[in-house]
PDB file of C-alpha atoms in Angstrom:
ATOM      1  CA  UNK A   1      -6.082  48.714  -7.782  1.00 49.00           C
ATOM      2  CA  UNK A   2      -9.480  47.756  -9.199  1.00 51.00           C
ATOM      3  CA  UNK A   3     -12.037  46.579  -6.633  1.00 47.00           C
ATOM      4  CA  UNK A   4     -12.493  43.160  -8.218  1.00 52.00           C
ATOM      5  CA  UNK A   5      -8.731  42.543  -8.222  1.00 52.00           C
ATOM      6  CA  UNK A   6      -8.482  43.722  -4.625  1.00 48.00           C
ATOM      7  CA  UNK A   7     -11.266  41.333  -3.557  1.00 45.00           C
ATOM      8  CA  UNK A   8      -9.649  38.477  -5.469  1.00 48.00           C
ATOM      9  CA  UNK A   9      -6.315  39.247  -3.797  1.00 52.00           C
ATOM     10  CA  UNK A  10      -7.901  39.254  -0.323  1.00 50.00           C
ATOM     11  CA  UNK A  11      -9.709  35.971  -1.008  1.00 47.00           C
ATOM     12  CA  UNK A  12      -6.501  34.346  -2.247  1.00 49.00           C
ATOM     13  CA  UNK A  13      -4.651  35.498   0.871  1.00 48.00           C
ATOM     14  CA  UNK A  14      -7.407  34.179   3.152  1.00 44.00           C
ATOM     15  CA  UNK A  15      -7.410  30.833   1.336  1.00 44.00           C
ATOM     16  CA  UNK A  16      -3.636  30.568   1.719  1.00 45.00           C
ATOM     17  CA  UNK A  17      -3.859  31.453   5.422  1.00 45.00           C
ATOM     18  CA  UNK A  18      -6.568  28.865   6.029  1.00 41.00           C
ATOM     19  CA  UNK A  19      -4.585  26.184   4.199  1.00 42.00           C
ATOM     20  CA  UNK A  20      -1.423  27.086   6.111  1.00 42.00           C
ATOM     21  CA  UNK A  21      -3.339  27.056   9.393  1.00 41.00           C
ATOM     22  CA  UNK A  22      -4.838  23.632   8.655  1.00 41.00           C
ATOM     23  CA  UNK A  23      -1.414  22.288   7.730  1.00 46.00           C
ATOM     24  CA  UNK A  24       0.144  23.765  10.861  1.00 48.00           C
ATOM     25  CA  UNK A  25      -2.596  22.236  13.008  1.00 67.00           C
ATOM     26  CA  UNK A  26      -1.377  18.791  12.001  1.00 93.00           C
ATOM     27  CA  UNK A  27      -3.133  15.488  11.458  1.00 96.00           C
ATOM     28  CA  UNK A  28      -3.542  14.690  15.169  1.00 97.00           C
ATOM     29  CA  UNK A  29      -5.327  17.999  15.790  1.00 96.00           C
ATOM     30  CA  UNK A  30      -7.540  17.391  12.747  1.00 95.00           C
ATOM     31  CA  UNK A  31      -8.413  13.906  13.990  1.00 96.00           C
ATOM     32  CA  UNK A  32      -9.118  15.078  17.538  1.00 95.00           C
ATOM     33  CA  UNK A  33     -11.380  17.914  16.388  1.00 95.00           C
ATOM     34  CA  UNK A  34     -13.398  15.657  14.079  1.00 95.00           C
ATOM     35  CA  UNK A  35     -13.249  12.562  16.319  1.00 96.00           C
ATOM     36  CA  UNK A  36     -12.731  10.748  13.011  1.00 97.00           C
ATOM     37  CA  UNK A  37      -9.759   9.261  11.201  1.00 98.00           C
ATOM     38  CA  UNK A  38      -9.916   8.532   7.473  1.00 98.00           C
ATOM     39  CA  UNK A  39      -8.040   5.407   6.401  1.00 98.00           C
ATOM     40  CA  UNK A  40      -7.307   4.481   2.802  1.00 98.00           C
ATOM     41  CA  UNK A  41      -7.505   0.816   1.860  1.00 98.00           C
ATOM     42  CA  UNK A  42      -7.218  -1.277  -1.285  1.00 95.00           C
ATOM     43  CA  UNK A  43     -10.172  -3.360  -2.441  1.00 93.00           C
ATOM     44  CA  UNK A  44      -8.215  -6.324  -3.833  1.00 88.00           C
ATOM     45  CA  UNK A  45      -4.640  -6.359  -2.449  1.00 90.00           C
ATOM     46  CA  UNK A  46      -5.044  -9.732  -0.739  1.00 89.00           C
ATOM     47  CA  UNK A  47      -3.821 -10.484   1.932  1.00 91.00           C
ATOM     48  CA  UNK A  48      -2.666  -6.944   2.788  1.00 95.00           C
ATOM     49  CA  UNK A  49      -5.746  -4.832   2.204  1.00 96.00           C
ATOM     50  CA  UNK A  50      -9.017  -5.893   0.609  1.00 94.00           C
ATOM     51  CA  UNK A  51     -12.800  -5.915   0.880  1.00 95.00           C
ATOM     52  CA  UNK A  52     -14.067  -9.017   2.681  1.00 93.00           C
ATOM     53  CA  UNK A  53     -17.296 -10.909   2.164  1.00 92.00           C
ATOM     54  CA  UNK A  54     -18.908  -8.602   4.733  1.00 95.00           C
ATOM     55  CA  UNK A  55     -17.928  -5.552   2.615  1.00 95.00           C
ATOM     56  CA  UNK A  56     -15.503  -4.447   5.337  1.00 96.00           C
ATOM     57  CA  UNK A  57     -11.731  -3.859   4.982  1.00 97.00           C
ATOM     58  CA  UNK A  58      -9.544  -6.808   5.982  1.00 97.00           C
ATOM     59  CA  UNK A  59      -5.867  -7.706   5.780  1.00 96.00           C
ATOM     60  CA  UNK A  60      -2.405  -7.458   7.294  1.00 97.00           C
ATOM     61  CA  UNK A  61      -2.032  -3.713   6.677  1.00 98.00           C
ATOM     62  CA  UNK A  62      -5.588  -3.071   7.860  1.00 98.00           C
ATOM     63  CA  UNK A  63      -4.815  -4.868  11.138  1.00 98.00           C
ATOM     64  CA  UNK A  64      -1.714  -2.731  11.626  1.00 98.00           C
ATOM     65  CA  UNK A  65      -3.702   0.445  10.984  1.00 98.00           C
ATOM     66  CA  UNK A  66      -6.383  -0.491  13.513  1.00 98.00           C
ATOM     67  CA  UNK A  67      -3.595  -1.004  16.085  1.00 98.00           C
ATOM     68  CA  UNK A  68      -2.265   2.444  15.186  1.00 98.00           C
ATOM     69  CA  UNK A  69      -5.742   3.949  15.615  1.00 98.00           C
ATOM     70  CA  UNK A  70      -5.965   2.457  19.120  1.00 97.00           C
ATOM     71  CA  UNK A  71      -2.598   4.078  19.910  1.00 97.00           C
ATOM     72  CA  UNK A  72      -3.855   7.429  18.598  1.00 97.00           C
ATOM     73  CA  UNK A  73      -6.933   7.177  20.841  1.00 97.00           C
ATOM     74  CA  UNK A  74      -4.665   6.636  23.847  1.00 96.00           C
ATOM     75  CA  UNK A  75      -2.365   9.467  22.801  1.00 94.00           C
ATOM     76  CA  UNK A  76      -5.224  11.936  22.389  1.00 95.00           C
ATOM     77  CA  UNK A  77      -6.888  10.872  25.637  1.00 94.00           C
ATOM     78  CA  UNK A  78     -10.320  10.373  24.053  1.00 93.00           C
ATOM     79  CA  UNK A  79     -12.825   7.539  24.324  1.00 90.00           C
ATOM     80  CA  UNK A  80     -12.923   6.469  20.682  1.00 89.00           C
ATOM     81  CA  UNK A  81     -12.500   7.500  17.074  1.00 94.00           C
ATOM     82  CA  UNK A  82     -14.832   6.892  14.190  1.00 96.00           C
ATOM     83  CA  UNK A  83     -13.035   4.998  11.420  1.00 97.00           C
ATOM     84  CA  UNK A  84     -13.873   6.193   7.924  1.00 97.00           C
ATOM     85  CA  UNK A  85     -12.580   3.678   5.389  1.00 98.00           C
ATOM     86  CA  UNK A  86     -11.929   5.136   1.926  1.00 98.00           C
ATOM     87  CA  UNK A  87     -11.092   2.867  -1.045  1.00 97.00           C
ATOM     88  CA  UNK A  88      -8.008   3.903  -3.024  1.00 96.00           C
ATOM     89  CA  UNK A  89      -6.196   2.624  -6.108  1.00 92.00           C
ATOM     90  CA  UNK A  90      -2.539   2.884  -7.156  1.00 90.00           C
ATOM     91  CA  UNK A  91      -3.492   5.924  -9.228  1.00 90.00           C
ATOM     92  CA  UNK A  92      -5.536   7.756  -6.529  1.00 94.00           C
ATOM     93  CA  UNK A  93      -3.827   6.903  -3.216  1.00 95.00           C
ATOM     94  CA  UNK A  94      -1.282   9.753  -3.179  1.00 96.00           C
ATOM     95  CA  UNK A  95      -3.769  12.360  -4.410  1.00 96.00           C
ATOM     96  CA  UNK A  96      -6.351  11.370  -1.771  1.00 97.00           C
ATOM     97  CA  UNK A  97      -3.690  11.573   0.917  1.00 96.00           C
ATOM     98  CA  UNK A  98      -2.413  14.980  -0.153  1.00 96.00           C
ATOM     99  CA  UNK A  99      -5.937  16.395  -0.468  1.00 95.00           C
ATOM    100  CA  UNK A 100      -6.819  15.321   3.072  1.00 95.00           C
ATOM    101  CA  UNK A 101      -9.451  12.799   1.979  1.00 97.00           C
ATOM    102  CA  UNK A 102      -7.469  10.152   3.874  1.00 98.00           C
ATOM    103  CA  UNK A 103      -5.082  10.541   6.815  1.00 98.00           C
ATOM    104  CA  UNK A 104      -3.242   7.224   6.547  1.00 98.00           C
ATOM    105  CA  UNK A 105      -3.010   4.688   3.735  1.00 98.00           C
ATOM    106  CA  UNK A 106      -3.262   1.050   4.790  1.00 98.00           C
ATOM    107  CA  UNK A 107      -2.407  -0.872   1.656  1.00 96.00           C
ATOM    108  CA  UNK A 108       0.520  -2.471  -0.129  1.00 94.00           C
ATOM    109  CA  UNK A 109       2.475   0.631  -1.065  1.00 95.00           C
ATOM    110  CA  UNK A 110       6.227   0.535  -1.589  1.00 94.00           C
ATOM    111  CA  UNK A 111       8.230   3.165   0.253  1.00 97.00           C
ATOM    112  CA  UNK A 112      10.443   4.776  -2.382  1.00 95.00           C
ATOM    113  CA  UNK A 113      12.626   7.872  -2.583  1.00 96.00           C
ATOM    114  CA  UNK A 114      10.655   9.313  -5.485  1.00 95.00           C
ATOM    115  CA  UNK A 115       7.394   9.006  -3.552  1.00 96.00           C
ATOM    116  CA  UNK A 116       9.021  10.721  -0.587  1.00 97.00           C
ATOM    117  CA  UNK A 117       9.015  13.884  -2.678  1.00 97.00           C
ATOM    118  CA  UNK A 118       5.239  13.925  -2.187  1.00 97.00           C
ATOM    119  CA  UNK A 119       4.437  11.880   0.942  1.00 98.00           C
ATOM    120  CA  UNK A 120       5.969  10.397   4.080  1.00 98.00           C
ATOM    121  CA  UNK A 121       6.150   6.755   5.137  1.00 98.00           C
ATOM    122  CA  UNK A 122       6.092   4.836   8.396  1.00 98.00           C
ATOM    123  CA  UNK A 123       8.662   2.251   9.398  1.00 98.00           C
ATOM    124  CA  UNK A 124       8.594  -0.580   6.826  1.00 98.00           C
ATOM    125  CA  UNK A 125       5.906  -3.178   7.528  1.00 98.00           C
ATOM    126  CA  UNK A 126       6.783  -5.871   4.960  1.00 96.00           C
ATOM    127  CA  UNK A 127       9.333  -6.786   2.292  1.00 94.00           C
ATOM    128  CA  UNK A 128       8.365  -8.158  -1.093  1.00 90.00           C
ATOM    129  CA  UNK A 129       9.547  -8.210  -4.716  1.00 90.00           C
ATOM    130  CA  UNK A 130       8.026  -8.099  -8.187  1.00 91.00           C
ATOM    131  CA  UNK A 131       7.119 -11.333 -10.000  1.00 92.00           C
ATOM    132  CA  UNK A 132       4.498 -12.457 -12.519  1.00 94.00           C
ATOM    133  CA  UNK A 133       1.436 -14.707 -12.520  1.00 93.00           C
ATOM    134  CA  UNK A 134       0.178 -16.674 -15.525  1.00 93.00           C
ATOM    135  CA  UNK A 135      -2.128 -19.538 -16.353  1.00 91.00           C
ATOM    136  CA  UNK A 136      -0.378 -22.920 -16.277  1.00 90.00           C
ATOM    137  CA  UNK A 137      -1.867 -23.663 -19.675  1.00 90.00           C
ATOM    138  CA  UNK A 138       0.083 -20.720 -21.136  1.00 91.00           C
ATOM    139  CA  UNK A 139       3.339 -22.643 -20.612  1.00 92.00           C
ATOM    140  CA  UNK A 140       5.254 -19.650 -19.198  1.00 93.00           C
ATOM    141  CA  UNK A 141       7.994 -21.207 -17.062  1.00 90.00           C
ATOM    142  CA  UNK A 142      10.659 -18.493 -17.163  1.00 91.00           C
ATOM    143  CA  UNK A 143      10.874 -14.799 -17.912  1.00 92.00           C
ATOM    144  CA  UNK A 144      12.107 -15.346 -21.476  1.00 94.00           C
ATOM    145  CA  UNK A 145       8.856 -17.201 -22.228  1.00 95.00           C
ATOM    146  CA  UNK A 146       7.080 -13.829 -21.995  1.00 95.00           C
ATOM    147  CA  UNK A 147       8.574 -12.809 -25.363  1.00 96.00           C
ATOM    148  CA  UNK A 148       5.787 -11.819 -27.732  1.00 96.00           C
ATOM    149  CA  UNK A 149       3.217 -12.019 -24.923  1.00 97.00           C
ATOM    150  CA  UNK A 150       1.018  -9.387 -23.277  1.00 97.00           C
ATOM    151  CA  UNK A 151       1.814  -8.540 -19.645  1.00 97.00           C
ATOM    152  CA  UNK A 152      -0.776  -6.715 -17.555  1.00 96.00           C
ATOM    153  CA  UNK A 153       0.507  -4.356 -14.851  1.00 96.00           C
ATOM    154  CA  UNK A 154      -1.217  -1.818 -12.606  1.00 92.00           C
ATOM    155  CA  UNK A 155      -0.484   1.736 -13.751  1.00 91.00           C
ATOM    156  CA  UNK A 156       1.239   3.984 -11.222  1.00 86.00           C
ATOM    157  CA  UNK A 157       2.943   1.153  -9.317  1.00 89.00           C
ATOM    158  CA  UNK A 158       6.643   0.500  -8.809  1.00 89.00           C
ATOM    159  CA  UNK A 159       6.086  -2.810 -10.624  1.00 92.00           C
ATOM    160  CA  UNK A 160       5.220  -0.902 -13.798  1.00 93.00           C
ATOM    161  CA  UNK A 161       8.709   0.618 -13.856  1.00 92.00           C
ATOM    162  CA  UNK A 162      10.366  -2.607 -12.701  1.00 93.00           C
ATOM    163  CA  UNK A 163       8.844  -4.780 -15.414  1.00 93.00           C
ATOM    164  CA  UNK A 164       9.900  -2.287 -18.119  1.00 94.00           C
ATOM    165  CA  UNK A 165      13.464  -2.406 -16.783  1.00 94.00           C
ATOM    166  CA  UNK A 166      13.424  -6.226 -16.600  1.00 93.00           C
ATOM    167  CA  UNK A 167      12.190  -6.535 -20.178  1.00 94.00           C
ATOM    168  CA  UNK A 168      15.033  -4.282 -21.349  1.00 94.00           C
ATOM    169  CA  UNK A 169      17.631  -6.085 -19.228  1.00 93.00           C
ATOM    170  CA  UNK A 170      16.666  -9.561 -20.467  1.00 91.00           C
ATOM    171  CA  UNK A 171      16.016  -8.287 -24.027  1.00 95.00           C
ATOM    172  CA  UNK A 172      12.471  -9.658 -23.986  1.00 95.00           C
ATOM    173  CA  UNK A 173      10.017  -7.959 -26.345  1.00 96.00           C
ATOM    174  CA  UNK A 174       6.543  -8.022 -24.818  1.00 96.00           C
ATOM    175  CA  UNK A 175       3.491  -5.759 -24.839  1.00 96.00           C
ATOM    176  CA  UNK A 176       2.439  -4.067 -21.606  1.00 95.00           C
ATOM    177  CA  UNK A 177      -1.279  -3.865 -20.850  1.00 96.00           C
ATOM    178  CA  UNK A 178      -1.809  -1.187 -18.182  1.00 95.00           C
ATOM    179  CA  UNK A 179      -4.729  -1.805 -15.831  1.00 94.00           C
ATOM    180  CA  UNK A 180      -6.206   0.057 -12.871  1.00 90.00           C
ATOM    181  CA  UNK A 181      -5.873  -2.641 -10.188  1.00 87.00           C
ATOM    182  CA  UNK A 182      -5.270  -6.330  -9.447  1.00 87.00           C
ATOM    183  CA  UNK A 183      -8.837  -7.370 -10.207  1.00 86.00           C
ATOM    184  CA  UNK A 184      -8.644  -5.904 -13.695  1.00 91.00           C
ATOM    185  CA  UNK A 185      -5.268  -7.575 -14.230  1.00 90.00           C
ATOM    186  CA  UNK A 186      -6.741 -10.995 -13.437  1.00 87.00           C
ATOM    187  CA  UNK A 187      -9.811 -10.196 -15.521  1.00 90.00           C
ATOM    188  CA  UNK A 188      -7.645  -9.373 -18.546  1.00 93.00           C
ATOM    189  CA  UNK A 189      -6.001 -12.794 -18.284  1.00 91.00           C
ATOM    190  CA  UNK A 190      -9.345 -14.568 -17.896  1.00 87.00           C
ATOM    191  CA  UNK A 191     -10.633 -12.771 -21.012  1.00 92.00           C
ATOM    192  CA  UNK A 192      -7.489 -13.694 -22.951  1.00 92.00           C
ATOM    193  CA  UNK A 193      -6.371 -10.071 -23.311  1.00 95.00           C
ATOM    194  CA  UNK A 194      -3.201 -10.671 -21.259  1.00 95.00           C
ATOM    195  CA  UNK A 195      -0.920 -13.666 -20.818  1.00 96.00           C
ATOM    196  CA  UNK A 196       0.562 -12.675 -17.449  1.00 96.00           C
ATOM    197  CA  UNK A 197       0.047 -10.197 -14.643  1.00 95.00           C
ATOM    198  CA  UNK A 198       3.035  -8.551 -12.958  1.00 95.00           C
ATOM    199  CA  UNK A 199       2.882  -7.448  -9.325  1.00 93.00           C
ATOM    200  CA  UNK A 200       4.517  -8.210  -5.964  1.00 91.00           C
ATOM    201  CA  UNK A 201       4.907 -11.904  -5.188  1.00 89.00           C
ATOM    202  CA  UNK A 202       2.826 -11.973  -1.977  1.00 87.00           C
ATOM    203  CA  UNK A 203      -0.025 -10.180  -3.751  1.00 88.00           C
ATOM    204  CA  UNK A 204       0.091 -12.666  -6.629  1.00 89.00           C
ATOM    205  CA  UNK A 205      -0.086 -15.574  -4.178  1.00 84.00           C
ATOM    206  CA  UNK A 206      -3.098 -13.953  -2.536  1.00 83.00           C
ATOM    207  CA  UNK A 207      -4.804 -13.446  -5.903  1.00 84.00           C
ATOM    208  CA  UNK A 208      -4.227 -17.070  -6.893  1.00 84.00           C
ATOM    209  CA  UNK A 209      -5.519 -18.379  -3.570  1.00 78.00           C
ATOM    210  CA  UNK A 210      -8.591 -16.149  -3.790  1.00 79.00           C
ATOM    211  CA  UNK A 211      -9.437 -17.230  -7.335  1.00 74.00           C
ATOM    212  CA  UNK A 212     -10.987 -20.532  -6.254  1.00 71.00           C
ATOM    213  CA  UNK A 213      -8.972 -22.319  -8.954  1.00 75.00           C
ATOM    214  CA  UNK A 214      -5.491 -22.196  -7.439  1.00 72.00           C
ATOM    215  CA  UNK A 215      -4.127 -25.046  -9.554  1.00 80.00           C
ATOM    216  CA  UNK A 216      -4.815 -23.079 -12.740  1.00 86.00           C
ATOM    217  CA  UNK A 217      -2.111 -20.519 -11.968  1.00 89.00           C
ATOM    218  CA  UNK A 218       1.684 -20.441 -11.898  1.00 90.00           C
ATOM    219  CA  UNK A 219       4.022 -17.804 -10.421  1.00 89.00           C
ATOM    220  CA  UNK A 220       7.413 -17.186 -12.016  1.00 89.00           C
ATOM    221  CA  UNK A 221      10.488 -18.132 -10.000  1.00 87.00           C
ATOM    222  CA  UNK A 222      12.293 -14.837 -10.641  1.00 88.00           C
ATOM    223  CA  UNK A 223      12.044 -11.809  -8.335  1.00 88.00           C
ATOM    224  CA  UNK A 224      12.869  -8.487  -9.976  1.00 89.00           C
ATOM    225  CA  UNK A 225      12.842  -5.844  -7.271  1.00 89.00           C
ATOM    226  CA  UNK A 226      13.084  -4.876  -3.609  1.00 90.00           C
ATOM    227  CA  UNK A 227       9.709  -3.632  -2.369  1.00 92.00           C
ATOM    228  CA  UNK A 228       9.629  -2.407   1.254  1.00 96.00           C
ATOM    229  CA  UNK A 229       5.971  -1.758   2.103  1.00 97.00           C
ATOM    230  CA  UNK A 230       5.023   0.998   4.559  1.00 98.00           C
ATOM    231  CA  UNK A 231       2.004   2.958   5.733  1.00 98.00           C
ATOM    232  CA  UNK A 232       1.749   6.220   3.819  1.00 98.00           C
ATOM    233  CA  UNK A 233       0.931   9.637   5.329  1.00 98.00           C
ATOM    234  CA  UNK A 234       1.206  13.331   4.530  1.00 97.00           C
ATOM    235  CA  UNK A 235       4.634  14.946   4.515  1.00 96.00           C
ATOM    236  CA  UNK A 236       6.152  17.035   7.291  1.00 95.00           C
ATOM    237  CA  UNK A 237       3.915  15.903  10.146  1.00 97.00           C
ATOM    238  CA  UNK A 238       6.444  14.613  12.654  1.00 97.00           C
ATOM    239  CA  UNK A 239       3.968  14.219  15.537  1.00 97.00           C
ATOM    240  CA  UNK A 240       1.614  12.004  13.538  1.00 98.00           C
ATOM    241  CA  UNK A 241       4.461   9.973  12.054  1.00 98.00           C
ATOM    242  CA  UNK A 242       5.876   9.434  15.540  1.00 98.00           C
ATOM    243  CA  UNK A 243       2.653   7.999  16.981  1.00 98.00           C
ATOM    244  CA  UNK A 244       2.372   5.658  13.968  1.00 98.00           C
ATOM    245  CA  UNK A 245       5.986   4.502  14.265  1.00 98.00           C
ATOM    246  CA  UNK A 246       5.807   4.208  18.049  1.00 98.00           C
ATOM    247  CA  UNK A 247       3.000   1.659  17.756  1.00 98.00           C
ATOM    248  CA  UNK A 248       4.703  -0.266  14.932  1.00 98.00           C
ATOM    249  CA  UNK A 249       7.919  -0.385  16.963  1.00 98.00           C
ATOM    250  CA  UNK A 250       5.995  -1.618  20.023  1.00 98.00           C
ATOM    251  CA  UNK A 251       4.367  -4.389  17.991  1.00 98.00           C
ATOM    252  CA  UNK A 252       7.796  -5.538  16.772  1.00 98.00           C
ATOM    253  CA  UNK A 253       9.490  -5.158  20.163  1.00 98.00           C
ATOM    254  CA  UNK A 254       6.759  -7.178  21.911  1.00 97.00           C
ATOM    255  CA  UNK A 255       6.672  -9.679  19.018  1.00 97.00           C
ATOM    256  CA  UNK A 256       2.926  -9.137  18.616  1.00 98.00           C
ATOM    257  CA  UNK A 257       3.714  -8.505  14.954  1.00 97.00           C
ATOM    258  CA  UNK A 258       4.345 -12.249  14.543  1.00 96.00           C
ATOM    259  CA  UNK A 259       0.769 -13.056  15.522  1.00 96.00           C
ATOM    260  CA  UNK A 260      -0.520 -10.547  12.983  1.00 97.00           C
ATOM    261  CA  UNK A 261       1.792 -11.996  10.326  1.00 95.00           C
ATOM    262  CA  UNK A 262       0.677 -15.546  11.115  1.00 93.00           C
ATOM    263  CA  UNK A 263      -2.979 -14.567  10.798  1.00 93.00           C
ATOM    264  CA  UNK A 264      -2.503 -13.456   7.197  1.00 91.00           C
ATOM    265  CA  UNK A 265       0.520 -15.389   5.940  1.00 86.00           C
ATOM    266  CA  UNK A 266       0.654 -18.471   8.157  1.00 79.00           C
ATOM    267  CA  UNK A 267      -0.898 -20.556   5.373  1.00 68.00           C
ATOM    268  CA  UNK A 268       2.095 -19.648   3.186  1.00 65.00           C
ATOM    269  CA  UNK A 269       5.141 -19.615   5.450  1.00 71.00           C
ATOM    270  CA  UNK A 270       6.731 -18.148   8.549  1.00 82.00           C
ATOM    271  CA  UNK A 271       8.662 -14.872   8.144  1.00 87.00           C
ATOM    272  CA  UNK A 272      11.823 -15.379   6.106  1.00 84.00           C
ATOM    273  CA  UNK A 273      15.276 -14.086   7.047  1.00 88.00           C
ATOM    274  CA  UNK A 274      14.718 -10.647   5.479  1.00 90.00           C
ATOM    275  CA  UNK A 275      11.385 -10.103   7.215  1.00 92.00           C
ATOM    276  CA  UNK A 276      12.779 -11.408  10.523  1.00 94.00           C
ATOM    277  CA  UNK A 277      15.543  -8.818  10.231  1.00 96.00           C
ATOM    278  CA  UNK A 278      13.020  -6.098   9.432  1.00 96.00           C
ATOM    279  CA  UNK A 279      10.922  -6.888  12.493  1.00 97.00           C
ATOM    280  CA  UNK A 280      14.036  -6.922  14.672  1.00 97.00           C
ATOM    281  CA  UNK A 281      15.313  -3.580  13.369  1.00 97.00           C
ATOM    282  CA  UNK A 282      11.866  -1.996  13.697  1.00 98.00           C
ATOM    283  CA  UNK A 283      11.778  -2.739  17.430  1.00 97.00           C
ATOM    284  CA  UNK A 284      13.180   0.674  18.371  1.00 97.00           C
ATOM    285  CA  UNK A 285      13.511   1.345  22.096  1.00 96.00           C
ATOM    286  CA  UNK A 286      11.404   4.024  23.762  1.00 94.00           C
TER     287      UNK A 286
END
């Protein structure tokens, strides 16, 4: 064997061994060694995960993740962990998780079977469904009114697939405008480049409330999908997933989850029947 090929072979083997060793060490060992946990958050998924006026992450999912971090600190028997907040988008969140740039994603991500081929999920934290937001002046009162219109949707989301299926089901011919995130979706409507923005209903409500001109917007009555949100983590790390789920189950069992819900959604409504059932079922016994 030539020397250069032999060296390349040795380097490849060492790289594989190091990667395997890091994977075997697990997320908890990685966190304990670095005394740091990297958390992914969304910059505009109000009220789940967004950047506040103080440039810090805020939201329902962010609150849940900080509770999980406190549980990890107790589990590891250390004084504290440094929180490194890393912004993610629908297009980058899985890649940043798999690469190790983040350890846990605290956003508004739907737990789906196709995504489970690449990542793992916690117990569900919320239930939502796809809808659409438009300006009242556009006169869009039902889904069929979207015919011939332009619908913005964030690329790489479950809503992207759902809206395509809904258009086919209802035989509505409309143009999809793919955007990178919620902010761009709203911006496209403001600029007149889109007539509606499709996303999950709770996110659309948050966007309308945050716009400062709430009366200018209307949300369609239809709901087109089942979207169970969950915290996202790397695959095949049972110990890390257990500490995450143990804290989420405790929050549901003790009903502390209702206080967290009320903080972020109390201005809209109390938990509905589906979410009440979710919280009850999540309260697994120790």
